[in-house]
Short mmCIF file of C-alpha atoms in Angstrom, two decimals:
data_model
loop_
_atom_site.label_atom_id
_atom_site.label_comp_id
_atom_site.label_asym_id
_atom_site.label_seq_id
_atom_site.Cartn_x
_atom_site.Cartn_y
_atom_site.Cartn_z
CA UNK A 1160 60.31 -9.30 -19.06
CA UNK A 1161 58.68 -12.72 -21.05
CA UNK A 1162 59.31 -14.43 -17.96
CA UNK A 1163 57.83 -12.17 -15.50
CA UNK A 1164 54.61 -11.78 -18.29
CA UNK A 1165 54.85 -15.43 -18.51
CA UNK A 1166 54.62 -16.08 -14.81
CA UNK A 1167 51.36 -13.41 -14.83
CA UNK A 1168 49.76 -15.46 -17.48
CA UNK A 1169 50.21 -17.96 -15.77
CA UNK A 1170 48.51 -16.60 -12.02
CA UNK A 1171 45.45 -15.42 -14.19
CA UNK A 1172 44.69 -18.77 -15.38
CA UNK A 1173 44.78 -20.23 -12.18
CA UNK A 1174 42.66 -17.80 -10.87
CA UNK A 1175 40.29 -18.00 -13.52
CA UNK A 1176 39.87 -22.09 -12.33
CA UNK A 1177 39.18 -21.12 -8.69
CA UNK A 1178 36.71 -18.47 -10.32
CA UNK A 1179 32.95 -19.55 -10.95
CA UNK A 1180 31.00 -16.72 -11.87
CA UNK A 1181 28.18 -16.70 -9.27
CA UNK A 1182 29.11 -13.47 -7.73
CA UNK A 1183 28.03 -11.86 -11.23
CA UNK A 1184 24.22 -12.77 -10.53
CA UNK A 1185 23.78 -8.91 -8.87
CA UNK A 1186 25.20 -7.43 -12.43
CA UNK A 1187 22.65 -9.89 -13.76
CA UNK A 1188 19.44 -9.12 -11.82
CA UNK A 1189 20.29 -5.13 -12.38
CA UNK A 1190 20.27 -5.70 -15.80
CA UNK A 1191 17.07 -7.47 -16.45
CA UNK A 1192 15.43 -4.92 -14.00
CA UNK A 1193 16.48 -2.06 -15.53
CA UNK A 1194 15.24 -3.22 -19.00
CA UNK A 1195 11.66 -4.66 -17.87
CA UNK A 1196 11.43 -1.38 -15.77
CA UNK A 1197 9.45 -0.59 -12.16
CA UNK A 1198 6.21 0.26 -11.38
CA UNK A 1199 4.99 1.94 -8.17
CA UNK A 1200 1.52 2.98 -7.32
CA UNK A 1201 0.92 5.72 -4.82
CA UNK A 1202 -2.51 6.69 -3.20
CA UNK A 1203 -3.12 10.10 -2.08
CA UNK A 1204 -5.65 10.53 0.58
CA UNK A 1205 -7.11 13.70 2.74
CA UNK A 1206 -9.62 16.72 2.43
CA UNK A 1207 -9.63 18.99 -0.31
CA UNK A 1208 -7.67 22.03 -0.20
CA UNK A 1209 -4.62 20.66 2.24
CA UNK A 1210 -1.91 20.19 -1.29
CA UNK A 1211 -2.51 16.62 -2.24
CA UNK A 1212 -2.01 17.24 -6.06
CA UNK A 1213 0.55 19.96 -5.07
CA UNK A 1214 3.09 17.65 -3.69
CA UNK A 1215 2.48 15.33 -5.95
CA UNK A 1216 3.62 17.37 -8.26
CA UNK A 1217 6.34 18.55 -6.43
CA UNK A 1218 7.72 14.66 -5.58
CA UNK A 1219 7.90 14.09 -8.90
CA UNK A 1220 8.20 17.17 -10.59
CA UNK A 1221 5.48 16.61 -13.20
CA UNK A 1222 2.29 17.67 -13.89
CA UNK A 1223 -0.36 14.96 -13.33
CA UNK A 1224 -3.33 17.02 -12.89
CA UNK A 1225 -3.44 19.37 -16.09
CA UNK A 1226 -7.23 18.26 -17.24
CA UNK A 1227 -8.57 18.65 -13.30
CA UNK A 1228 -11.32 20.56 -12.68
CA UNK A 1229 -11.75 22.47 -9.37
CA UNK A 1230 -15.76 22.31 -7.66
CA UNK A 1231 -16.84 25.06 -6.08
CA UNK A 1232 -18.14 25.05 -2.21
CA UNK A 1233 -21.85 23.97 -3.12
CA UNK A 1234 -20.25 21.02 -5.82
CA UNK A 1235 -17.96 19.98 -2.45
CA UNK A 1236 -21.00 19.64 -0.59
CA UNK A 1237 -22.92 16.85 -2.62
CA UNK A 1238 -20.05 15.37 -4.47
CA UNK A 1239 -19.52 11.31 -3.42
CA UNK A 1240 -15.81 9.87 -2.82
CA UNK A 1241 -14.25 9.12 -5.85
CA UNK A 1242 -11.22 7.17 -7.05
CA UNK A 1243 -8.85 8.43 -10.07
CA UNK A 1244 -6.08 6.98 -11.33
CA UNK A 1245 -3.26 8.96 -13.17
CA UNK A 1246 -0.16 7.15 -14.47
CA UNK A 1247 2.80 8.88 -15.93
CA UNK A 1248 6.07 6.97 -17.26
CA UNK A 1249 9.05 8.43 -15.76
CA UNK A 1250 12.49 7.87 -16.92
CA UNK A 1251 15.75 8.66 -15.21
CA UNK A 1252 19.37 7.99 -16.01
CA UNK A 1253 18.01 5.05 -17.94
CA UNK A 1254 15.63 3.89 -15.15
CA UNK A 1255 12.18 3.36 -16.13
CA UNK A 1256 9.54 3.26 -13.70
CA UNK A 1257 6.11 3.59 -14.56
CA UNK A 1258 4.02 5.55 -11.52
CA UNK A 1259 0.39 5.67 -11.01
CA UNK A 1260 -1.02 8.24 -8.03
CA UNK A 1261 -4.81 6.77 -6.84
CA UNK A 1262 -6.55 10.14 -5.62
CA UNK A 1263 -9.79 10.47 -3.54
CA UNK A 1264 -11.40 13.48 -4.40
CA UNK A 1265 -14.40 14.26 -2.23
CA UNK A 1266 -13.30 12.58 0.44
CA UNK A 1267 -14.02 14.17 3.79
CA UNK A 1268 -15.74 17.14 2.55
CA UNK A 1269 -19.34 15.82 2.72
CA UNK A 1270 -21.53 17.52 5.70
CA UNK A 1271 -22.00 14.11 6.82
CA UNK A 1272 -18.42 11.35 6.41
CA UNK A 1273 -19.83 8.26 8.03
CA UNK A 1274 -17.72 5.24 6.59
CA UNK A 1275 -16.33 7.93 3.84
CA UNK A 1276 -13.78 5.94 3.73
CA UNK A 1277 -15.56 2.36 2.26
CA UNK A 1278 -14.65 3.31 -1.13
CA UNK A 1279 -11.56 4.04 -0.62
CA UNK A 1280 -11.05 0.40 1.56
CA UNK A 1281 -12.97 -1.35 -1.44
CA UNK A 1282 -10.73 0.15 -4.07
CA UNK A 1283 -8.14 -1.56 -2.60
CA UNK A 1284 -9.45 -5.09 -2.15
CA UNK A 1285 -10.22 -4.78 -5.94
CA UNK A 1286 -6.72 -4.12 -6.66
CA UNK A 1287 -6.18 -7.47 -4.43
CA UNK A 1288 -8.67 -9.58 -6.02
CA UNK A 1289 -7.81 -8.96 -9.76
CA UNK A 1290 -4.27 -9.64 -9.18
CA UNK A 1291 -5.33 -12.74 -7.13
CA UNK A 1292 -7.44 -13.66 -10.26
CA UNK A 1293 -4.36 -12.99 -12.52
CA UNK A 1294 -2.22 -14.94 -10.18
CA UNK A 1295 -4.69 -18.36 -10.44
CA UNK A 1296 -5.30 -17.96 -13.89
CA UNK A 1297 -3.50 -19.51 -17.62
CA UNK A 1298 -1.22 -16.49 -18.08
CA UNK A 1299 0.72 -15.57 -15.18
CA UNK A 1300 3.58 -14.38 -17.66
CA UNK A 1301 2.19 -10.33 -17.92
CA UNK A 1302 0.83 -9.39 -14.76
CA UNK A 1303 -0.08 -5.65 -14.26
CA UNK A 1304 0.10 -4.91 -10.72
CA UNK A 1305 -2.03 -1.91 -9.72
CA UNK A 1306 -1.95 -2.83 -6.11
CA UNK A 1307 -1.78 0.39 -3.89
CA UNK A 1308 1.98 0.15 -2.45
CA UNK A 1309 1.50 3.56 -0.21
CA UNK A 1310 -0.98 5.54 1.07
CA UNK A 1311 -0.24 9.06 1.93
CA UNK A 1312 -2.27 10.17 4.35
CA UNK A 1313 -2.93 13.87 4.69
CA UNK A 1314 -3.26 15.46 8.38
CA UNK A 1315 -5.12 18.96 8.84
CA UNK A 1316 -2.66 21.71 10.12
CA UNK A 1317 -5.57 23.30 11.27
CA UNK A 1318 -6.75 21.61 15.00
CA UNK A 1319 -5.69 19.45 17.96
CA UNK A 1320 -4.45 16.45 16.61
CA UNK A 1321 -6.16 13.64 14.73
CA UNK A 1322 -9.79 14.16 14.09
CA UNK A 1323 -12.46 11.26 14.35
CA UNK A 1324 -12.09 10.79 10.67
CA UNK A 1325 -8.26 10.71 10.69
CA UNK A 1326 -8.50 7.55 13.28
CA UNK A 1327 -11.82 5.60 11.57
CA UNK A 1328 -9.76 5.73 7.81
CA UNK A 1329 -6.51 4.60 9.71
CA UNK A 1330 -7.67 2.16 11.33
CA UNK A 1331 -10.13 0.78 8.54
CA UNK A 1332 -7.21 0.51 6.29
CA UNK A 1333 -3.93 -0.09 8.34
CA UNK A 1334 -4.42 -4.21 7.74
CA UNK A 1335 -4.74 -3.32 4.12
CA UNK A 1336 -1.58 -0.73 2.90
CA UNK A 1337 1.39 1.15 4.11
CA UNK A 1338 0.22 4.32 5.40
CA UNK A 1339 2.03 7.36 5.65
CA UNK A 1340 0.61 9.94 7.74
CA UNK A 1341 1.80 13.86 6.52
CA UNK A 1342 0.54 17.01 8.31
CA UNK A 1343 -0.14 19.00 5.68
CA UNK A 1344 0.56 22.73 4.94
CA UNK A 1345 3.14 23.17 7.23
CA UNK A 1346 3.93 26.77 6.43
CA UNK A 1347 0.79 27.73 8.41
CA UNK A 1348 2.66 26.64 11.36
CA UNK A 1349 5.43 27.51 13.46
CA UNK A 1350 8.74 25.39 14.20
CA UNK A 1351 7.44 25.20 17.73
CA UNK A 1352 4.18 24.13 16.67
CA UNK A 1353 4.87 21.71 14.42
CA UNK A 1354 7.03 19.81 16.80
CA UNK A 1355 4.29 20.20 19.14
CA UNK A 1356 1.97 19.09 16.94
CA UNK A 1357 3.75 15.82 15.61
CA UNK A 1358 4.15 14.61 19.12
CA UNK A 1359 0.12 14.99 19.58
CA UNK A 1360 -0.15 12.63 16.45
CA UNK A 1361 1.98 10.20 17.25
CA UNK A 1362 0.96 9.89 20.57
CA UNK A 1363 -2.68 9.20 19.23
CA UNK A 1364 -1.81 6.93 16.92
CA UNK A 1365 0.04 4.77 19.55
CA UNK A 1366 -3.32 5.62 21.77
CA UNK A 1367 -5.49 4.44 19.10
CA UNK A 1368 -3.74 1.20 17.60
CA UNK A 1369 -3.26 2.26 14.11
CA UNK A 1370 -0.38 0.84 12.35
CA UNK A 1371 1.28 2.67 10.17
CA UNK A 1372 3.95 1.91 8.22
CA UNK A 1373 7.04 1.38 10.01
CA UNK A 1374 10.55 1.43 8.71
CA UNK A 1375 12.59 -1.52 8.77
CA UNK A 1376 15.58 -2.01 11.57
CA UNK A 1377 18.80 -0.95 9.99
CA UNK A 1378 21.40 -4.19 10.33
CA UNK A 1379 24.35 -4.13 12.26
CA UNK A 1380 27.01 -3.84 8.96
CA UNK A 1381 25.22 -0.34 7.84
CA UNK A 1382 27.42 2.73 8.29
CA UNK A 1383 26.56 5.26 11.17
CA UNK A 1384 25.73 7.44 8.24
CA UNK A 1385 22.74 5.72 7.03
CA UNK A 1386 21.89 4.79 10.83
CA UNK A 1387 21.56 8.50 11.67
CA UNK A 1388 19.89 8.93 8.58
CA UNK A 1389 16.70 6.11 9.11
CA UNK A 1390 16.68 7.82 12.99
CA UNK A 1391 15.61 10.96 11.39
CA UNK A 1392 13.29 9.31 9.39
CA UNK A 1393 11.64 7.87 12.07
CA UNK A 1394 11.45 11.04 14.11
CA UNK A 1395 9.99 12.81 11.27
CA UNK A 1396 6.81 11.10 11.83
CA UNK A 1397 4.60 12.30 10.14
CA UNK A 1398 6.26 14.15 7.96
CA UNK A 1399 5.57 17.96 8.03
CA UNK A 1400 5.16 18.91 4.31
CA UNK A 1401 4.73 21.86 2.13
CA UNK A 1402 4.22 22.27 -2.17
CA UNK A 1403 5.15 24.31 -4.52
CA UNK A 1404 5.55 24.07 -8.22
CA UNK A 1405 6.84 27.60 -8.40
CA UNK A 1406 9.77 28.86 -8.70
CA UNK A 1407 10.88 31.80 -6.43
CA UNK A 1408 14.25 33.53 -6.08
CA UNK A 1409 16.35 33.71 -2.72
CA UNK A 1410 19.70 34.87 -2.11
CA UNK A 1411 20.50 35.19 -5.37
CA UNK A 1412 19.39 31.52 -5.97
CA UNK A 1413 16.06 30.37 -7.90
CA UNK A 1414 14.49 27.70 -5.76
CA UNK A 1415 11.25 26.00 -5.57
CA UNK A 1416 8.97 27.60 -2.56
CA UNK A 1417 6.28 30.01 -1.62
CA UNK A 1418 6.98 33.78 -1.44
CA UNK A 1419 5.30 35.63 1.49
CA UNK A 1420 5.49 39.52 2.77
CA UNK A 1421 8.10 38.19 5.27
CA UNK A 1422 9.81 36.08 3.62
CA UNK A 1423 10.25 32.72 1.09
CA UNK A 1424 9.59 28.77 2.28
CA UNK A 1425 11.89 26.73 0.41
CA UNK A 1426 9.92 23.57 -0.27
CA UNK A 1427 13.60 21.63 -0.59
CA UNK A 1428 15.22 23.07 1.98
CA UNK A 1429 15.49 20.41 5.14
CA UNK A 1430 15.34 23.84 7.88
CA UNK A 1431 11.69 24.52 6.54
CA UNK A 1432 10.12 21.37 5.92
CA UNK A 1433 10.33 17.83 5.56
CA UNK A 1434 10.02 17.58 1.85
CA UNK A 1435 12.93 16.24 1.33
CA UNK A 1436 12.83 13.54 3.98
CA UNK A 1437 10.15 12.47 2.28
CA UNK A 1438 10.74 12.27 -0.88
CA UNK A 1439 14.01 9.90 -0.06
CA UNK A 1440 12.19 7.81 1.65
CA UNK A 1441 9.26 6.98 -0.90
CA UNK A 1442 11.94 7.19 -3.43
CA UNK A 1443 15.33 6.73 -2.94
CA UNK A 1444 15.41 4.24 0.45
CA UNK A 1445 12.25 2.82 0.75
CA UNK A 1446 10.30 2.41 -2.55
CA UNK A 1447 11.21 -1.56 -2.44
CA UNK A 1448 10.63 -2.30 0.93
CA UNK A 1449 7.09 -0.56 0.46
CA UNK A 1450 6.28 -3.05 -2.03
CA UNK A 1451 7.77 -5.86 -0.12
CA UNK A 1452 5.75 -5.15 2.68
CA UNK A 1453 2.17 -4.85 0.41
CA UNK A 1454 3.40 -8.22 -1.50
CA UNK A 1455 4.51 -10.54 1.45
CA UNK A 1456 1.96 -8.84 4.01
CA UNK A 1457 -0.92 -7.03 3.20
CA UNK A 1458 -1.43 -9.17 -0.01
CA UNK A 1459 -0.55 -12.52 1.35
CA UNK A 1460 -3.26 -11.59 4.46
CA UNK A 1461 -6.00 -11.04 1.82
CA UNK A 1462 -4.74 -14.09 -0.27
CA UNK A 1463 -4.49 -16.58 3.18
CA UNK A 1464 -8.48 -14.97 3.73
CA UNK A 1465 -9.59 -15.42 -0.05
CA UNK A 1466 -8.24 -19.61 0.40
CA UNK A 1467 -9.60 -20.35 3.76
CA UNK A 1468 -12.99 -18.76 2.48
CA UNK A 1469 -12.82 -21.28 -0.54
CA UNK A 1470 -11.49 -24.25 1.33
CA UNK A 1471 -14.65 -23.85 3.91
CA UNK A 1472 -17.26 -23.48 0.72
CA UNK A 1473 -15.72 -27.00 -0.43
CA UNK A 1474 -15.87 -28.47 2.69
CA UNK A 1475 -19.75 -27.59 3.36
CA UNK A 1476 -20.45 -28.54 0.23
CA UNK A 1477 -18.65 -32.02 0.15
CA UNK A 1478 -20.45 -32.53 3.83
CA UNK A 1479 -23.73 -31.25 2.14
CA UNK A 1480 -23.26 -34.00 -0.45
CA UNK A 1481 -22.57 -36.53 1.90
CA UNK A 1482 -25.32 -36.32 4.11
CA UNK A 1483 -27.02 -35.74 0.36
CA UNK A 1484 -26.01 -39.18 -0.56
CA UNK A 1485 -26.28 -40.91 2.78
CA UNK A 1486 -30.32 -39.48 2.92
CA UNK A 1487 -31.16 -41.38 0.01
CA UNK A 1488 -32.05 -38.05 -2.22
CA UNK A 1489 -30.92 -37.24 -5.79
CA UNK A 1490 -31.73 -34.20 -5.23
CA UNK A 1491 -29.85 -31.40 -3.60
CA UNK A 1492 -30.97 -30.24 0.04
CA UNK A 1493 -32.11 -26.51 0.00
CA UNK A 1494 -30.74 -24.07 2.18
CA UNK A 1495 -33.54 -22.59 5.00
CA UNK A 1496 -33.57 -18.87 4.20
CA UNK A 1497 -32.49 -16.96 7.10
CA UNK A 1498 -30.38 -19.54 8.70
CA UNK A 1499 -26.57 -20.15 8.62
CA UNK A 1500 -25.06 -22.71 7.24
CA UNK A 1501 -24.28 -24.81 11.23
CA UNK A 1502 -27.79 -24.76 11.61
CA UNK A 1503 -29.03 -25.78 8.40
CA UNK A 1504 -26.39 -28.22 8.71
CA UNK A 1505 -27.94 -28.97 12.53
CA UNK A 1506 -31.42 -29.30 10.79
CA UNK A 1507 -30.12 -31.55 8.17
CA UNK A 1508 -29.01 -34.08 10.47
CA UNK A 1509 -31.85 -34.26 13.24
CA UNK A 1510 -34.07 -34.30 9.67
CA UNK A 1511 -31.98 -37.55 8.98
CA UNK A 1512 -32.20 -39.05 12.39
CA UNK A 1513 -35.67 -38.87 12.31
CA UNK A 1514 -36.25 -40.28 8.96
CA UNK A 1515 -34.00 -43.44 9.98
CA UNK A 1516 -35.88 -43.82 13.05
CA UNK A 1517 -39.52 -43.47 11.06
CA UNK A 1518 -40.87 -47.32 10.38
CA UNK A 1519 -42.58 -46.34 7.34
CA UNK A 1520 -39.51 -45.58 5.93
CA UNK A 1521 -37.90 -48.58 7.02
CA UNK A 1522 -40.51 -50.34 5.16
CA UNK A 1523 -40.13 -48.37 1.88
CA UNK A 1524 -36.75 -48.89 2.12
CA UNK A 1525 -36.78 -52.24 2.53
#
């Protein structure tokens, strides 16, 4: 028995040399994750009155809009698009993650929505900028990022298809963050005509060029599990939702749903809705690519626009300084109001030909 524990000894130390330790840098990055925690920020977009806050609520089964107050019809009227911000810190099985929903109250309920949605668009380059300005500055060690990873985009049950001001906020902010498109209140429709109604919207969106967010190839080691499971995902597009933060009883069996004189809509069950679907995917399979796609596409687009902007102000200024200098002027050459900067520029150097050229100033020169 010694020997035989000797020889085991032995054939651990051995492996122990052939051992170096990298394959522990997972364990590693899980660790420091978990500790520093996650932070996600959702936007929430649509008329008022199709469940925003209700699903909300229901995704994340907390209560984020106990202080809200509700506007009656004539408040709806003449209230402007606003942006709100609610965070909540949410903490599961040791998981921290720290989530802040962006609503837009009063959007789309004006008589009259032309470019409703510029607020909502500007709102989101802010996010951009200040985390640009964060990025360039001294202390990069404690950045807050509040940049919108998500936008979901509420659909009206009620209609054809998209509406004019479904397609202008699409395609104002498609370049700008992942959106999601839902078709709300799903309960007011049948199976039939949901399906119906989710090939209409896709078809649009394909007609109109939006992009929304689209959900990353699976690779060829997944499992046919997890294959079958991003299909469905994709299919579900957009995702037919309904809310409820009450608590019903079916079957014997308390569930969260809507009771109705012919019957109960469980919000969790896959046969009624896409709830569900959805909530895996902005949670459980896709929260990290979301934010992978707003860092390394939407952000780096606005960041690659912010430099070139600033690399041509240096440029026209260091030409602007040259032809400055090569005028004979200590003073700075004014800009002509009302003309851009290539024909100022244009102006500048015919201005300088022709002073060259003039004798008399030959002669002072001289």
């Amino acid at each position: 028995t010694s020997f035989l524990g000797g020889w085991i000894y032995i054939l651990m130390k051995d492996q122990d040399k052939e051992y170096v330790g990298f394959a522990t840098l997972p364990n590693q990055v899980h660790r420091k994750s978990v500790k520093k925690g996650f932070d996600f920020t959702l936007m929430v977009a649509g008329e008022s009155g199709l469940g925003k806050s209700t699903l909300v609520n229901s995704l994340f089964l907390t209560d984020l809009y106990k202080d809200r107050k509700l506007l009656n019809a004539e408040e709806r009227i003449t209230q402007t698009v606003e942006i709100t911000k609610h965070t909540v810190d949410i903490e599961e099985k040791g998981v921290k993650l720290k989530l802040t929903i962006v609503d837009t109250p009063g959007f789309g309920d004006a008589v009259n929505n032309t470019e409703c949605w510029k607020s909502v668009a500007d709102y989101i380059d802010q996010q951009f900028e200040q985390y640009f300005r964060d990025e360039s500055g001294l202390n990069r060690k404690n950045i807050q990022d509040n940049r919108v990873h998500c936008c979901l985009y509420f659909i009206s049950p009620f209609g054809h298809g998209l509406r004019p001001l479904d397609v202008e906020f699409m395609k104002a902010l498609h370049e700008k963050v992942n959106i999601v498109p839902v078709l709300a209140k799903a309960d007011t429709l049948t199976p039939a005509e949901v399906k119906k109604k989710k090939i209409k919207i896709r078809e649009e969106i394909e007609q109109y060029g939006i992009k929304i967010y689209q959900f990353p190839d699976c690779d060829s080691d997944e499992d046919e599990d997890f294959k079958q499971q991003d299909q469905e995902l994709k299919d579900s597009i957009p995702f037919a939702v309904i809310g409820s933060n009450t608590v019903v009883e079916a079957k014997g069996k308390r569930v969260r749903g809507r009771l109705y004189p012919w019957g109960i809509v469980e919000v969790e069950n896959p046969a009624h809705c896409d709830f569900v679907k959805l909530r895996n995917m902005l949670v459980r399979s896709h929260m990290q690519d979301l934010k992978d796609v707003t860092r390394e596409t939407h952000y780096e687009n606005y960041r690659a626009h912010c430099i070139q902007s600033m690399t041509r102000m240096v440029v026209k200024e260091r030409n602007r300084n040259k032809l400055t200098r090569e005028s004979g002027t200590d003073f700075p050459i004014p800009m002509v109001p009302g003309v851009t900067d290539t024909e100022t520029e244009k102006l500048i150097r015919e201005k300088d030909e022709e002073v060259r050229h003039s004798p008399k100033q030959c002669y002072i020169f001289c």
